[in-house]
């Protein structure tokens, strides 16, 4: 099984950006956690982060025919990007939306998620472990098919 794990804007600043909300673990630490989980389960994983919406769209499109599943934390683009929604719908790769914090308990504008309309599930508020939960959920669903 091959996963593509995509992180949007400012997630490269983990450990620096608002540690009271996002924790003190760095982006490198997150990547290692994901890679270790994939290795333990015999999965391949590709990690990608960009602060640019078009680059995220390009990466989703490039996954067509290559990735079995996508885990995506679109960051702020969650609340603004129809382009990411359309990209996930276009490739039809099973996708789970992840948020480190519980966005349902944050600012009003964070209650909107465009990408959620194309996702099999959303995992929010579980910290960095939400990424691993998303991978496990996708692996279970794909194995059941």
CSV table of C-alpha atoms in Angstrom, one decimal, residues 27-120:
chain,number,residue,atom,x,y,z
A,27,UNK,CA,7.7,18.9,11.3
A,28,UNK,CA,10.7,16.6,11.0
A,29,UNK,CA,9.4,14.8,14.1
A,30,UNK,CA,6.0,14.4,12.5
A,31,UNK,CA,7.6,13.0,9.3
A,32,UNK,CA,9.6,10.5,11.3
A,33,UNK,CA,6.5,9.4,13.2
A,34,UNK,CA,4.6,8.8,10.0
A,35,UNK,CA,7.6,7.0,8.3
A,36,UNK,CA,8.0,4.7,11.3
A,37,UNK,CA,4.3,3.9,11.4
A,38,UNK,CA,4.4,3.1,7.6
A,39,UNK,CA,7.5,0.9,8.0
A,40,UNK,CA,6.0,-1.0,10.9
A,41,UNK,CA,3.0,-1.9,8.8
A,42,UNK,CA,4.9,-2.6,5.5
A,43,UNK,CA,3.5,0.4,3.7
A,44,UNK,CA,5.2,2.9,1.4
A,45,UNK,CA,4.7,6.6,2.3
A,46,UNK,CA,5.6,9.8,0.4
A,47,UNK,CA,5.5,13.0,2.5
A,48,UNK,CA,4.9,16.4,0.9
A,49,UNK,CA,4.5,19.9,2.3
A,50,UNK,CA,3.9,23.2,0.5
A,51,UNK,CA,2.8,26.6,1.4
A,52,UNK,CA,1.4,27.1,-2.1
A,53,UNK,CA,-2.1,26.0,-3.1
A,54,UNK,CA,-1.2,25.2,-6.8
A,55,UNK,CA,1.7,23.0,-5.7
A,56,UNK,CA,-0.7,21.0,-3.4
A,57,UNK,CA,-3.1,20.6,-6.3
A,58,UNK,CA,-0.3,19.5,-8.6
A,59,UNK,CA,0.9,16.9,-6.0
A,60,UNK,CA,-2.7,15.5,-5.7
A,61,UNK,CA,-2.9,15.2,-9.5
A,62,UNK,CA,0.5,13.5,-9.7
A,63,UNK,CA,-0.8,10.9,-7.3
A,64,UNK,CA,-3.3,9.6,-9.8
A,65,UNK,CA,-2.4,6.0,-10.6
A,66,UNK,CA,0.5,6.0,-8.1
A,67,UNK,CA,-0.9,6.3,-4.6
A,68,UNK,CA,-3.5,4.1,-3.0
A,69,UNK,CA,-4.6,6.6,-0.4
A,70,UNK,CA,-4.0,10.2,0.6
A,71,UNK,CA,-3.8,11.7,4.1
A,72,UNK,CA,-4.1,15.5,3.9
A,73,UNK,CA,-3.8,18.3,6.3
A,74,UNK,CA,-4.6,21.3,4.1
A,75,UNK,CA,-3.9,23.8,6.9
A,76,UNK,CA,-5.6,27.1,6.2
A,77,UNK,CA,-6.6,26.0,2.7
A,78,UNK,CA,-9.2,23.7,4.4
A,79,UNK,CA,-11.4,26.8,4.8
A,80,UNK,CA,-10.8,28.4,1.4
A,81,UNK,CA,-9.8,26.0,-1.3
A,82,UNK,CA,-12.3,24.7,-3.8
A,83,UNK,CA,-9.2,23.8,-6.0
A,84,UNK,CA,-8.0,21.2,-3.4
A,85,UNK,CA,-11.6,19.8,-3.2
A,86,UNK,CA,-11.8,19.5,-7.0
A,87,UNK,CA,-8.3,17.9,-7.2
A,88,UNK,CA,-9.2,15.2,-4.7
A,89,UNK,CA,-12.6,14.6,-6.5
A,90,UNK,CA,-10.8,14.3,-9.8
A,91,UNK,CA,-8.2,11.7,-8.8
A,92,UNK,CA,-10.8,9.6,-6.8
A,93,UNK,CA,-8.1,8.4,-4.4
A,94,UNK,CA,-9.5,7.5,-1.0
A,95,UNK,CA,-8.6,10.5,1.2
A,96,UNK,CA,-8.8,11.4,4.9
A,97,UNK,CA,-8.6,15.0,6.1
A,98,UNK,CA,-6.5,15.5,9.3
A,99,UNK,CA,-6.2,18.4,11.7
A,100,UNK,CA,-3.8,18.4,14.6
A,101,UNK,CA,-6.1,20.7,16.7
A,102,UNK,CA,-9.8,20.4,17.2
A,103,UNK,CA,-11.0,22.9,14.6
A,104,UNK,CA,-14.6,22.5,15.8
A,105,UNK,CA,-13.6,24.4,19.0
A,106,UNK,CA,-11.7,27.2,17.3
A,107,UNK,CA,-12.6,30.3,15.3
A,108,UNK,CA,-15.9,30.5,13.4
A,109,UNK,CA,-14.1,30.5,10.0
A,110,UNK,CA,-12.4,27.2,10.8
A,111,UNK,CA,-15.8,25.5,10.9
A,112,UNK,CA,-15.9,25.4,7.1
A,113,UNK,CA,-14.1,22.6,5.3
A,114,UNK,CA,-14.3,22.4,1.5
A,115,UNK,CA,-12.1,19.4,1.2
A,116,UNK,CA,-14.2,17.4,3.6
A,117,UNK,CA,-16.8,17.0,0.9
A,118,UNK,CA,-14.4,14.7,-1.0
A,119,UNK,CA,-13.0,12.8,2.0
A,120,UNK,CA,-13.9,9.5,3.5
